[in-house]
CSV table of C-alpha atoms and ligand atoms in Angstrom, one decimal:
chain,number,residue,atom,x,y,z
W,1,MET,CA,4.4,-5.8,21.8
W,2,ASP,CA,3.3,-4.3,25.0
W,3,LYS,CA,4.7,-0.8,23.6
W,4,ILE,CA,3.0,-0.9,20.4
W,5,VAL,CA,-0.3,-2.5,22.3
W,6,SER,CA,0.0,0.6,24.3
W,7,LEU,CA,0.8,3.3,21.8
W,8,ALA,CA,-2.0,1.9,19.5
W,9,ARG,CA,-4.6,2.2,22.4
W,10,ARG,CA,-3.3,5.4,23.7
W,11,ARG,CA,-3.2,7.3,20.2
W,12,GLY,CA,-6.5,6.0,19.1
W,13,PHE,CA,-5.2,3.4,16.3
W,14,ILE,CA,-6.8,0.3,18.2
W,15,PHE,CA,-9.0,-0.5,20.8
W,16,PRO,CA,-10.6,-3.7,22.0
W,17,SER,CA,-14.0,-4.3,20.5
W,18,SER,CA,-16.9,-3.4,22.6
W,19,GLU,CA,-14.9,-2.2,25.6
W,20,ILE,CA,-16.9,-0.8,27.8
W,21,TYR,CA,-18.5,-4.1,28.0
W,22,GLY,CA,-15.5,-5.9,28.9
W,23,GLY,CA,-14.2,-6.4,25.2
W,24,LEU,CA,-14.7,-9.4,22.9
W,25,ASN,CA,-11.9,-11.8,22.8
W,26,SER,CA,-9.4,-11.3,19.4
W,27,CYS,CA,-12.3,-8.9,18.1
W,28,TRP,CA,-10.6,-5.3,17.5
W,29,ASP,CA,-11.7,-1.6,16.7
W,30,TYR,CA,-9.9,0.6,14.6
W,31,GLY,CA,-9.9,4.3,15.8
W,32,PRO,CA,-9.7,7.6,13.7
W,33,LEU,CA,-5.8,7.1,13.1
W,34,GLY,CA,-5.9,3.2,13.1
W,35,VAL,CA,-8.7,3.3,10.1
W,36,GLU,CA,-6.6,5.9,8.0
W,37,LEU,CA,-3.6,3.5,8.5
W,38,LYS,CA,-5.7,0.5,7.3
W,39,ARG,CA,-7.0,2.2,4.4
W,40,ASN,CA,-3.4,3.3,3.3
W,41,VAL,CA,-2.3,-0.3,3.8
W,42,LYS,CA,-5.3,-1.2,1.8
W,43,GLU,CA,-4.8,1.2,-0.9
W,44,ALA,CA,-1.1,0.8,-1.4
W,45,TRP,CA,-1.8,-2.7,-2.2
W,46,TRP,CA,-4.6,-1.8,-4.5
W,47,ARG,CA,-2.6,0.3,-6.2
W,48,TYR,CA,0.4,-2.0,-6.6
W,49,MET,CA,-1.5,-5.1,-7.6
W,50,VAL,CA,-4.3,-3.4,-9.6
W,51,ARG,CA,-4.0,-0.1,-11.0
W,52,ASP,CA,-0.5,-0.3,-11.6
W,53,ARG,CA,-0.7,-3.5,-13.5
W,54,ASP,CA,-2.5,-4.1,-16.8
W,55,ASP,CA,-3.1,-7.5,-16.2
W,56,VAL,CA,-5.3,-7.7,-13.1
W,57,VAL,CA,-8.9,-6.6,-12.4
W,58,GLY,CA,-10.6,-5.8,-9.0
W,59,LEU,CA,-13.7,-7.5,-7.7
W,60,ASP,CA,-16.1,-7.4,-4.4
W,61,ALA,CA,-18.0,-10.1,-3.8
W,62,SER,CA,-21.0,-11.1,-1.4
W,63,ILE,CA,-19.2,-12.4,2.1
W,64,ILE,CA,-22.4,-14.8,2.2
W,65,MET,CA,-21.8,-16.9,-0.6
W,66,HIS,CA,-24.0,-20.2,-1.6
W,67,PRO,CA,-23.7,-23.0,0.7
W,68,ARG,CA,-22.6,-25.4,-1.9
W,69,VAL,CA,-19.3,-23.1,-2.6
W,70,TRP,CA,-17.8,-24.3,0.7
W,71,GLU,CA,-18.6,-27.9,0.1
W,72,ALA,CA,-17.2,-27.5,-3.3
W,73,SER,CA,-13.9,-25.6,-1.7
W,74,GLY,CA,-13.5,-28.3,0.5
W,75,HIS,CA,-14.0,-26.2,3.7
W,76,VAL,CA,-17.1,-28.0,5.3
W,77,ALA,CA,-15.3,-30.9,5.2
W,78,GLY,CA,-12.0,-30.1,6.0
W,79,PHE,CA,-11.4,-26.7,7.2
W,80,SER,CA,-10.7,-27.6,10.6
W,81,ASP,CA,-8.0,-27.5,13.4
W,82,PRO,CA,-7.4,-29.8,16.3
W,83,MET,CA,-8.5,-28.9,19.5
W,84,VAL,CA,-7.9,-30.2,23.1
W,85,ASP,CA,-9.7,-29.0,26.3
W,86,CYS,CA,-8.2,-28.6,29.5
W,87,LYS,CA,-10.1,-30.7,31.7
W,88,LYS,CA,-9.9,-28.5,35.2
W,89,CYS,CA,-9.9,-24.5,33.5
W,90,LYS,CA,-11.8,-25.6,30.5
W,91,MET,CA,-9.5,-23.4,28.2
W,92,ARG,CA,-9.0,-24.8,24.6
W,93,TRP,CA,-6.1,-25.0,22.6
W,94,ARG,CA,-4.5,-26.0,19.5
W,95,PRO,CA,-2.3,-28.8,20.2
W,96,THR,CA,0.2,-27.7,17.5
W,97,ASP,CA,0.6,-24.2,19.6
W,98,LEU,CA,1.6,-26.4,23.1
W,99,ALA,CA,5.1,-27.3,23.9
W,100,GLU,CA,3.9,-29.6,26.3
W,101,PRO,CA,0.8,-31.9,26.8
W,102,LYS,CA,-0.4,-29.9,29.2
W,103,CYS,CA,-2.6,-26.6,29.8
W,104,PRO,CA,-0.1,-23.8,29.3
W,105,ALA,CA,-2.8,-21.6,31.9
W,106,CYS,CA,-3.4,-24.1,34.9
W,107,GLY,CA,-1.3,-26.9,34.2
W,108,GLY,CA,-4.2,-29.0,34.2
W,109,GLU,CA,-4.8,-32.6,32.0
W,110,LEU,CA,-5.7,-32.2,28.3
W,111,THR,CA,-8.7,-34.2,26.7
W,112,GLU,CA,-8.1,-36.4,23.3
W,113,SER,CA,-7.7,-34.5,20.3
W,114,ARG,CA,-10.5,-33.5,18.1
W,115,GLN,CA,-11.5,-31.6,14.9
W,116,PHE,CA,-13.3,-28.4,15.1
W,117,ASN,CA,-14.5,-26.5,11.9
W,118,LEU,CA,-13.3,-23.0,12.0
W,119,MET,CA,-16.1,-21.5,9.7
W,120,PHE,CA,-18.9,-19.2,11.4
W,121,LYS,CA,-22.5,-20.4,10.6
W,122,THR,CA,-25.8,-18.4,10.5
W,123,PHE,CA,-28.9,-18.8,9.1
W,124,MET,CA,-30.5,-17.0,6.1
W,125,GLY,CA,-34.1,-16.3,6.5
W,126,PRO,CA,-36.5,-16.5,9.3
W,127,VAL,CA,-36.3,-20.6,9.7
W,128,GLU,CA,-33.4,-21.8,11.8
W,129,GLU,CA,-33.0,-25.0,10.1
W,130,ALA,CA,-30.4,-27.1,8.5
W,131,ALA,CA,-31.6,-26.4,4.9
W,132,SER,CA,-30.9,-22.5,5.7
W,133,ILE,CA,-27.6,-22.6,7.2
W,134,VAL,CA,-25.0,-20.2,5.4
W,135,TYR,CA,-21.1,-19.6,6.3
W,136,LEU,CA,-19.5,-16.2,6.8
W,137,ARG,CA,-16.8,-16.4,4.3
W,138,PRO,CA,-13.4,-18.1,5.7
W,139,GLU,CA,-11.2,-16.7,2.7
W,140,THR,CA,-12.0,-14.0,-0.1
W,141,ALA,CA,-10.5,-16.3,-2.9
W,142,GLN,CA,-13.7,-18.2,-3.3
W,143,GLY,CA,-15.6,-15.3,-4.4
W,144,ILE,CA,-12.7,-14.8,-7.0
W,145,PHE,CA,-13.4,-18.6,-8.2
W,146,VAL,CA,-17.0,-18.5,-8.6
W,147,ASN,CA,-16.9,-15.1,-10.7
W,148,PHE,CA,-14.1,-16.5,-12.9
W,149,GLU,CA,-16.3,-16.9,-16.1
W,150,ASN,CA,-18.0,-13.6,-15.3
W,151,VAL,CA,-14.9,-11.9,-15.6
W,152,LEU,CA,-13.7,-13.4,-18.1
W,153,ASN,CA,-16.8,-12.7,-20.3
W,154,THR,CA,-16.9,-9.3,-19.3
W,155,THR,CA,-13.2,-8.4,-19.6
W,156,ARG,CA,-12.2,-10.5,-22.3
W,157,LYS,CA,-9.0,-10.8,-20.6
W,158,LYS,CA,-6.4,-13.0,-21.9
W,159,LEU,CA,-4.1,-15.5,-20.2
W,160,PRO,CA,-2.3,-14.8,-17.6
W,161,PHE,CA,-4.4,-12.6,-15.8
W,162,GLY,CA,-5.6,-11.8,-12.4
W,163,ILE,CA,-8.4,-10.9,-10.1
W,164,ALA,CA,-7.9,-9.1,-7.1
W,165,GLN,CA,-10.4,-8.4,-3.9
W,166,ILE,CA,-10.1,-6.8,-0.5
W,167,GLY,CA,-12.7,-8.0,2.2
W,168,LYS,CA,-13.6,-9.3,5.4
W,169,SER,CA,-13.1,-12.7,6.3
W,170,PHE,CA,-14.4,-14.6,9.6
W,171,ARG,CA,-12.5,-17.4,11.2
W,172,ASN,CA,-13.5,-19.0,14.9
W,173,GLU,CA,-10.0,-19.2,15.8
W,174,ILE,CA,-8.9,-21.9,18.8
W,175,THR,CA,-6.2,-19.7,20.0
W,176,THR,CA,-6.2,-16.3,19.6
W,177,GLY,CA,-3.6,-13.8,20.9
W,178,ASN,CA,-0.8,-11.5,20.0
W,179,PHE,CA,-2.9,-8.5,19.6
W,180,ILE,CA,-4.4,-8.4,16.3
W,181,PHE,CA,-2.1,-11.0,14.8
W,182,ARG,CA,-4.9,-13.6,14.8
W,183,SER,CA,-8.1,-12.3,14.8
W,184,ARG,CA,-11.6,-13.6,14.5
W,185,GLU,CA,-12.8,-11.4,12.0
W,186,PHE,CA,-10.3,-9.8,9.9
W,187,GLU,CA,-9.5,-8.5,6.4
W,188,GLN,CA,-7.4,-10.4,3.3
W,189,MET,CA,-6.0,-8.7,0.1
W,190,GLU,CA,-6.0,-11.8,-2.3
W,191,LEU,CA,-5.0,-12.4,-5.8
W,192,GLU,CA,-5.9,-15.2,-7.9
W,193,TYR,CA,-3.6,-15.2,-10.8
W,194,PHE,CA,-4.4,-17.6,-13.6
W,195,VAL,CA,-2.1,-19.0,-16.1
W,196,LYS,CA,-1.6,-21.9,-18.6
W,197,PRO,CA,-0.4,-25.1,-16.9
W,198,GLY,CA,2.9,-25.4,-17.2
W,199,ALA,CA,3.7,-21.8,-16.5
W,200,ASP,CA,2.5,-21.7,-13.0
W,201,ASP,CA,6.2,-22.9,-11.2
W,202,ALA,CA,7.7,-19.8,-12.7
W,203,CYS,CA,4.9,-17.5,-12.3
W,204,LEU,CA,4.9,-18.7,-8.3
W,205,GLU,CA,8.6,-17.5,-8.0
W,206,GLU,CA,7.8,-14.2,-9.9
W,207,TRP,CA,4.8,-13.2,-7.6
W,208,THR,CA,7.1,-14.4,-4.7
W,209,GLN,CA,9.9,-11.5,-5.5
W,210,TYR,CA,6.8,-9.1,-6.2
W,211,ARG,CA,5.1,-9.4,-3.3
W,212,LEU,CA,8.2,-9.1,-1.2
W,213,ASN,CA,9.3,-5.9,-2.9
W,214,TRP,CA,6.0,-4.7,-1.7
W,215,TYR,CA,6.8,-4.8,1.7
W,216,LYS,CA,10.1,-3.4,1.0
W,217,ASN,CA,9.2,-0.2,-1.2
W,218,LEU,CA,6.7,0.4,1.7
W,219,GLY,CA,10.0,0.6,4.0
W,220,MET,CA,9.8,-2.6,5.7
W,221,ASN,CA,13.6,-3.3,7.2
W,222,PRO,CA,14.1,-6.4,4.8
W,223,GLU,CA,16.0,-7.8,7.8
W,224,ASN,CA,12.9,-8.6,9.3
W,225,LEU,CA,11.4,-10.4,5.9
W,226,ARG,CA,12.2,-13.7,5.1
W,227,LEU,CA,10.4,-16.4,2.7
W,228,ARG,CA,10.3,-19.7,4.0
W,229,ALA,CA,9.4,-22.6,1.3
W,230,HIS,CA,6.5,-25.0,2.7
W,231,ARG,CA,8.0,-28.4,3.0
W,232,SER,CA,6.2,-31.2,1.1
W,233,ASP,CA,4.4,-32.5,4.5
W,234,GLU,CA,3.1,-29.2,5.0
W,235,LEU,CA,1.4,-28.5,1.8
W,236,ALA,CA,-2.4,-28.1,1.5
W,237,HIS,CA,-3.5,-31.4,-0.6
W,238,TYR,CA,-4.3,-29.0,-3.5
W,239,ALA,CA,-1.5,-26.7,-3.5
W,240,LYS,CA,1.9,-27.7,-6.0
W,241,GLY,CA,4.1,-25.5,-3.6
W,242,CYS,CA,3.7,-22.3,-1.5
W,243,TYR,CA,6.0,-19.9,0.0
W,244,ASP,CA,5.2,-17.9,3.2
W,245,VAL,CA,6.4,-14.5,3.8
W,246,GLU,CA,7.3,-14.1,7.4
W,247,TYR,CA,8.2,-11.3,9.7
W,248,ASN,CA,10.3,-11.2,12.9
W,249,PHE,CA,7.6,-10.4,15.1
W,250,PRO,CA,8.2,-10.0,18.9
W,251,MET,CA,6.9,-13.5,19.2
W,252,GLY,CA,9.0,-14.8,16.8
W,253,TRP,CA,9.0,-15.5,12.8
W,254,SER,CA,5.4,-15.6,11.8
W,255,GLU,CA,3.4,-15.8,8.7
W,256,LEU,CA,2.5,-12.8,6.9
W,257,GLU,CA,1.4,-13.8,3.9
W,258,GLY,CA,1.0,-16.8,2.0
W,259,ILE,CA,1.7,-17.1,-1.8
W,260,ALA,CA,0.6,-20.5,-3.0
W,261,ASN,CA,0.1,-22.7,-6.6
W,262,ARG,CA,-2.9,-24.1,-6.0
W,263,ARG,CA,-3.1,-26.0,-9.6
W,264,ASP,CA,-6.6,-25.9,-11.4
W,265,PHE,CA,-8.1,-27.5,-8.0
W,266,ASP,CA,-10.8,-24.7,-7.3
W,267,LEU,CA,-12.1,-24.3,-10.7
W,268,THR,CA,-12.2,-27.9,-11.5
W,269,GLN,CA,-14.1,-28.4,-8.0
W,270,HIS,CA,-16.5,-25.4,-9.0
W,271,ALA,CA,-17.1,-26.8,-12.2
W,272,LYS,CA,-17.9,-30.3,-10.8
W,273,TYR,CA,-20.3,-28.9,-7.9
W,274,SER,CA,-21.8,-26.5,-10.3
W,275,GLY,CA,-22.1,-28.3,-13.4
W,276,LYS,CA,-20.9,-25.4,-15.2
W,277,SER,CA,-17.6,-25.4,-17.3
W,278,LEU,CA,-15.2,-23.2,-16.3
W,279,GLU,CA,-12.6,-24.0,-18.8
W,280,TYR,CA,-10.5,-21.4,-20.9
W,281,PHE,CA,-10.3,-21.3,-24.6
W,282,ASP,CA,-7.0,-20.3,-25.9
W,283,GLU,CA,-7.5,-18.7,-29.3
W,284,GLU,CA,-4.2,-19.4,-30.5
W,285,THR,CA,-3.7,-23.0,-29.9
W,286,LYS,CA,-7.3,-23.7,-30.0
W,287,GLU,CA,-7.0,-25.7,-26.8
W,288,HIS,CA,-9.9,-25.8,-24.2
W,289,PHE,CA,-8.0,-26.2,-20.2
W,290,VAL,CA,-8.6,-25.3,-16.9
W,291,PRO,CA,-6.3,-22.7,-15.7
W,292,TYR,CA,-3.8,-22.9,-12.8
W,293,VAL,CA,-3.9,-20.8,-10.5
W,294,ILE,CA,-0.9,-18.5,-8.1
W,295,GLU,CA,-2.5,-17.1,-5.2
W,296,PRO,CA,-0.8,-14.1,-2.9
W,297,SER,CA,-2.8,-13.9,0.1
W,298,ALA,CA,-1.9,-11.5,2.3
W,299,GLY,CA,-3.8,-10.4,5.7
W,300,VAL,CA,-4.4,-6.3,6.3
W,301,GLU,CA,-4.1,-6.6,10.0
W,302,ARG,CA,-1.2,-8.6,10.0
W,303,SER,CA,0.4,-6.0,7.6
W,304,THR,CA,-0.9,-3.3,9.6
W,305,LEU,CA,0.9,-4.8,12.9
W,306,ALA,CA,4.2,-5.7,11.0
W,307,PHE,CA,4.3,-2.0,9.5
W,308,LEU,CA,3.6,-0.7,13.3
W,309,ILE,CA,6.6,-2.7,14.6
W,310,ASP,CA,9.0,-1.8,12.0
W,311,ALA,CA,8.2,1.4,12.4
W,312,TYR,CA,8.5,1.8,15.9
W,313,ALA,CA,11.7,3.4,17.7
W,314,GLU,CA,12.5,5.4,20.4
W,315,GLU,CA,15.6,7.4,20.0
W,316,PRO,CA,17.8,10.3,22.0
W,317,ASP,CA,16.6,13.7,21.5
W,318,LYS,CA,18.8,16.3,23.3
W,319,ASP,CA,18.3,14.9,27.0
W,320,GLU,CA,15.1,13.0,26.0
W,321,ILE,CA,13.9,9.9,24.2
W,322,ARG,CA,11.2,10.5,21.5
W,323,THR,CA,8.8,7.8,20.5
W,324,VAL,CA,8.7,8.1,17.0
W,325,LEU,CA,6.9,5.7,14.1
W,326,HIS,CA,9.2,5.9,11.0
W,327,LEU,CA,6.0,4.9,8.8
W,328,HIS,CA,6.3,5.5,4.8
W,329,PRO,CA,4.5,8.8,3.9
W,330,ALA,CA,2.0,6.6,1.7
W,331,LEU,CA,0.9,4.6,5.4
W,332,ALA,CA,1.2,7.6,7.6
W,333,PRO,CA,-2.1,8.4,9.0
W,334,TYR,CA,-1.6,12.0,8.6
W,335,LYS,CA,0.9,13.4,6.0
W,336,ILE,CA,1.3,16.6,7.5
W,337,ALA,CA,0.5,18.8,10.9
W,338,VAL,CA,0.1,22.4,10.7
W,339,LEU,CA,1.2,24.0,14.0
W,340,PRO,CA,0.4,27.7,15.0
W,341,LEU,CA,3.0,29.2,17.2
W,342,SER,CA,0.4,30.9,19.2
W,343,LYS,CA,-3.3,30.7,19.3
W,344,LYS,CA,-3.9,34.5,18.6
W,345,GLU,CA,-6.6,35.1,16.0
W,346,ILE,CA,-4.3,37.0,13.5
W,347,LEU,CA,-2.0,34.0,13.7
W,348,SER,CA,-4.6,30.9,13.7
W,349,ASP,CA,-6.6,32.9,10.3
W,350,TYR,CA,-3.5,32.8,8.5
W,351,ALA,CA,-2.8,29.1,9.6
W,352,ARG,CA,-6.1,27.9,9.0
W,353,LYS,CA,-6.0,29.3,5.4
W,354,ILE,CA,-2.5,27.1,4.9
W,355,TYR,CA,-4.3,23.8,6.6
W,356,ALA,CA,-7.4,24.4,4.3
W,357,ASP,CA,-5.2,24.7,1.4
W,358,LEU,CA,-3.3,21.5,2.2
W,359,ARG,CA,-6.3,19.5,3.2
W,360,LYS,CA,-7.3,19.9,-0.5
W,361,CYS,CA,-4.3,17.2,-1.3
W,362,TRP,CA,-3.6,15.4,1.8
W,363,MET,CA,-5.0,14.2,5.5
W,364,VAL,CA,-3.7,17.4,7.2
W,365,ALA,CA,-3.9,17.5,11.6
W,366,TYR,CA,-4.2,21.2,12.8
W,367,ASP,CA,-3.0,21.2,16.2
W,368,ASP,CA,-2.4,24.5,18.4
W,369,SER,CA,-2.3,23.2,21.8
W,370,GLN,CA,0.7,23.2,24.3
W,371,SER,CA,4.4,23.9,23.5
W,372,ILE,CA,5.6,23.3,20.3
W,373,GLY,CA,8.1,20.7,21.6
W,374,ARG,CA,5.1,18.6,22.7
W,375,ARG,CA,3.4,18.9,19.5
W,376,TYR,CA,6.5,17.7,17.6
W,377,ARG,CA,6.3,14.8,19.6
W,378,ARG,CA,2.9,13.9,19.3
W,379,GLN,CA,3.2,14.2,15.5
W,380,ASP,CA,6.5,11.8,15.6
W,381,GLU,CA,4.5,9.4,17.8
W,382,ILE,CA,1.5,9.1,15.2
W,383,GLY,CA,4.1,8.9,12.5
W,384,THR,CA,3.2,12.3,10.7
W,385,PRO,CA,6.1,13.0,8.0
W,386,TYR,CA,5.8,16.7,8.2
W,387,CYS,CA,5.3,19.4,10.4
W,388,VAL,CA,4.4,23.0,9.0
W,389,THR,CA,4.9,25.6,11.8
W,390,VAL,CA,3.6,28.7,11.3
W,391,ASP,CA,5.0,31.9,13.4
W,392,PHE,CA,4.6,35.8,13.6
W,393,GLN,CA,7.6,35.9,11.1
W,394,SER,CA,5.5,34.1,8.6
W,395,LEU,CA,2.8,36.8,8.6
W,396,GLU,CA,5.7,39.5,7.5
W,397,ASP,CA,7.7,37.3,5.0
W,398,GLY,CA,5.2,34.4,3.8
W,399,MET,CA,7.5,31.7,5.0
W,400,VAL,CA,6.7,29.0,7.2
W,401,THR,CA,9.1,26.2,8.9
W,402,VAL,CA,8.9,22.8,7.6
W,403,ARG,CA,10.1,19.8,10.0
W,404,ASP,CA,11.0,16.5,8.9
W,405,ARG,CA,10.0,13.7,11.3
W,406,ASP,CA,12.9,11.6,10.6
W,407,SER,CA,16.0,13.5,10.6
W,408,MET,CA,13.9,16.7,12.8
W,409,ALA,CA,15.9,19.0,10.1
W,410,GLN,CA,13.8,22.4,9.5
W,411,ILE,CA,13.8,24.5,6.5
W,412,ARG,CA,12.1,27.7,5.8
W,413,VAL,CA,10.0,27.8,2.8
W,414,LYS,CA,7.6,30.0,1.1
W,415,VAL,CA,3.5,29.3,1.7
W,416,SER,CA,3.4,29.9,-2.1
W,417,GLU,CA,5.7,27.3,-2.5
W,418,LEU,CA,4.5,25.1,0.2
W,419,SER,CA,2.1,22.3,-1.8
W,420,TYR,CA,4.7,22.0,-4.6
W,421,ILE,CA,7.9,21.5,-2.0
W,422,LEU,CA,5.7,19.0,0.4
W,423,ALA,CA,4.5,16.8,-2.8
W,424,ALA,CA,7.8,16.1,-3.9
W,425,LYS,CA,8.9,15.3,-0.2
W,426,LEU,CA,5.9,12.8,0.2
W,427,SER,CA,6.4,11.4,-2.9
W,428,GLY,CA,9.9,10.4,-2.4
H,1,ATP,P1,-2.2,-19.3,10.2
H,1,ATP,O1,-1.4,-20.3,10.1
H,1,ATP,O2,-1.4,-18.1,10.8
H,1,ATP,O3,-3.6,-19.2,11.0
H,1,ATP,P2,-3.0,-19.5,7.6
H,1,ATP,O4,-1.8,-20.0,7.0
H,1,ATP,O5,-4.2,-20.1,7.8
H,1,ATP,O6,-2.8,-18.6,8.7
H,1,ATP,P3,-3.9,-18.3,5.1
H,1,ATP,O7,-5.6,-19.2,5.1
H,1,ATP,O8,-3.3,-18.7,4.2
H,1,ATP,O9,-3.5,-18.0,6.5
H,1,ATP,O10,-4.8,-16.5,5.1
H,1,ATP,C1,-4.1,-16.1,4.3
H,1,ATP,C2,-3.6,-14.9,5.1
H,1,ATP,O11,-4.7,-14.1,5.7
H,1,ATP,C3,-2.6,-15.1,6.3
H,1,ATP,O12,-1.1,-14.6,5.8
H,1,ATP,C4,-2.7,-13.9,7.2
H,1,ATP,O13,-1.8,-13.0,6.5
H,1,ATP,C5,-4.3,-13.7,7.0
H,1,ATP,N1,-4.9,-14.3,8.0
H,1,ATP,C6,-5.2,-15.4,8.3
H,1,ATP,N2,-5.8,-16.1,9.7
H,1,ATP,C7,-5.8,-14.9,10.0
H,1,ATP,C8,-6.8,-14.7,11.1
H,1,ATP,N3,-7.0,-15.4,11.9
H,1,ATP,N4,-6.3,-13.0,11.7
H,1,ATP,C9,-5.7,-12.1,11.1
H,1,ATP,N5,-5.3,-12.6,9.7
H,1,ATP,C10,-5.4,-13.6,8.9
């Protein structure tokens, strides 16, 4: 993990939040490369979950919702973790994270365990009173449930169908750490897939496989991925079944995504609290019922971290070791780097034209400083799949060198065919 943290910091993927003020615990800022990587993760999810399917539509709901939403969902009463304090150094811990009943930081004695609600509270409007309390959403799912009827009426979708959303969530986590794995502000990629009761068990199995394939399709090593079914004593009270997709992180196997059968719990609760019927009418059978829901819920930061860890390699290159990120081209911040062999104007004019042309389709880097070997290394380290090297010969024969990040093989291609060749390589 230290190597990933250092690379992420050094190359501008991830910085501690408010760093010039000493940072803010478990809040992170995404730099020029990190923001591209994260956008690509979200884009890949959206394409796979929404655009490639005709049974899923998207949504972007407000982060601040009516406070009754969180009463109905059970978060006000029950979204809490047990917490203990160290009597000596005052650090706070989740008892479930501790191997022994003493403070891991100083060995001090711990207080009795008490419940701590993880929702961030704030006030809406100018008066700070109980009536104006609102919450920063701790999950994006509830925005989907409260819009179930709106989406149903406006899209005329028939069961089974899903509503997908990507957005920020906030949890006042007691213990944080492991870099961006557990943050207090993070993004979720959630789908609520509504089905007829009875079709739910098979649907849970289908979504589990479909989600596992998303990680594999994006190049994640299957040996670092596993599914773990929740034991009945682990299940949330509303859940009928649940799987975690786990990744073999440096700190051990940990949850990347949860895929749960939430039954009709949420829609039933919102119907009860809002007084609005959230039933579905099945035109074929003429039945009214509340659909069941299967929820694959993934974290953007956890996926991003897992993709970074999975892609990281140190490999021998001649007499040295090169650091390389074998990121899938769909995720790589830059797809291509254009590298003119010299800064001479005649060559840079030519190279800049190529650069301008490629930028119409892709995120492309341009780098003309230091030796070509160093520049290849820099691009390898940030995961750029292809480098295009422009040399003086190019001015005469209209050809450039394309270097492959993974094999380091180089081929000479015509500039007139470059876009076409790169498009074929990048798509795979
Ligand atoms: P954990 O047990 O690790 O706290 P959870 O079971 O509470 O996670 P869910 O409520 O199922 O998590 O949330 C779905 C997904 O959202 C998680 O699989 C994870 O990818 C992401 N997620 C949840 N909490 C955080 C967090 N504090 N920081 C980053 N990602 C998170």
